[in-house]
DNA sequence: ACTCAATACTGAGCACACTCAGCAAGTTTG
DNA sequence: CAAACTTGCTGAGTGTGCTCAGTATTGAGT
């Protein structure tokens, strides 16, 4: 009667391979950017055959999702934490910007990877595991934006949620557009801030209504 | 002394090939969607070698741009025309929606092609010819949105332009997201309308401010 | 008409993401 | 322990977008 461990030799070997693959992808993507790395290189670095690699991930994009999800989740955490500190003192726009700031930094830390990540998030199959994980984080973030909007502007929950969705769209397009690729982080933040200011009433600087 | 026609045999042959290529691409993309067609098929249909195809377009995405640009420009025209008719009577949101409507229809007429088109528009190299043409149309459209916003809400030009940029972002993400792929045109329009309503003050139904 | 430089055309070939039939290793059963 | 079964691993192979060295065509000069 051999013990029936859920952690048999096989399971351990698989877990190990999965680790090696994510580690290899993380390192290579960080060094060369997602489209400067071939799946073969990742497989070599992880010391598995390409066939094996594709038993663990369905597609190269999924690898990008896996790697970026971690960074993204962390950025969302930091945004929510720092925003809650600023919530009572700052203006609505500034609190929202505090929330966005780490996410902007995360995406632009390695622009090539960040843009692919955002694109895959909206364009890819939401049913796929890692995509779903990323969408969950995005949703967590959007909800945080919604609650800030609601608290700081007194908007109805419904309207606040929609405003948060608009903020997501603004951030997505601004960070994805090739036109803004050369811009500095400071400029990007200003472009986003200007748009958020128009969206949120009571903001200083760019009210939509003239009077 | 042979006549030095700017339309020599060579120039004519090239113009003809260019026509055949765009025609082939248009037909095949319409029938099978951009990613249901190989560049080889297009080359065959146009009766040129693949090498030749890639002397006329740098990339397959460029072919998509070429084909969709025509439809897009037409949709922008129709939007501007019908919106100017409705401009005096309807609410701000409805005038903007009138402006958007043909564009939404154009993108969703063949969802696969439309999504690729939008993605390439923001993600691709803006210096490339056909991409630049598409961006010019997008800009024409965004300007029309801006002037409607300005006229109907009395916003400052600056704020109106920013609001129009936000509308672009809303439309882009809504039409691009896989999540909305299965939605009907009517649902898509409602999703966009709800967001535009929150963006534009004085709209009925979804004011951002509670009071 | 002939030569020759310029340039357009061609398609075998390359790089890269991804597949799958055959194999090996682990696990269960007798 | 051995046989039977299950399941993960492998890498040559495939499809596809795109390249580029070699070839053919054009048109200007003489």
XYZ file of C-alpha atoms (C1' of nucleotides) in Angstrom, chain B residues 10 14 17 49 51-52 55-56, chain C residues 6-13:
16
model
C 5.696 50.383 -66.475
C 2.116 48.918 -61.565
C -1.250 45.450 -60.087
C 3.848 36.523 -56.685
C 7.159 38.822 -53.302
C 5.351 41.307 -55.496
C 6.467 45.303 -52.734
C 3.121 47.086 -52.627
C 17.651 51.117 -63.397
C 14.018 48.914 -61.376
C 10.106 45.756 -60.948
C 9.089 40.686 -60.405
C 9.688 36.163 -58.665
C 9.398 32.207 -55.528
C 12.427 29.285 -52.793
C 13.618 30.059 -48.263
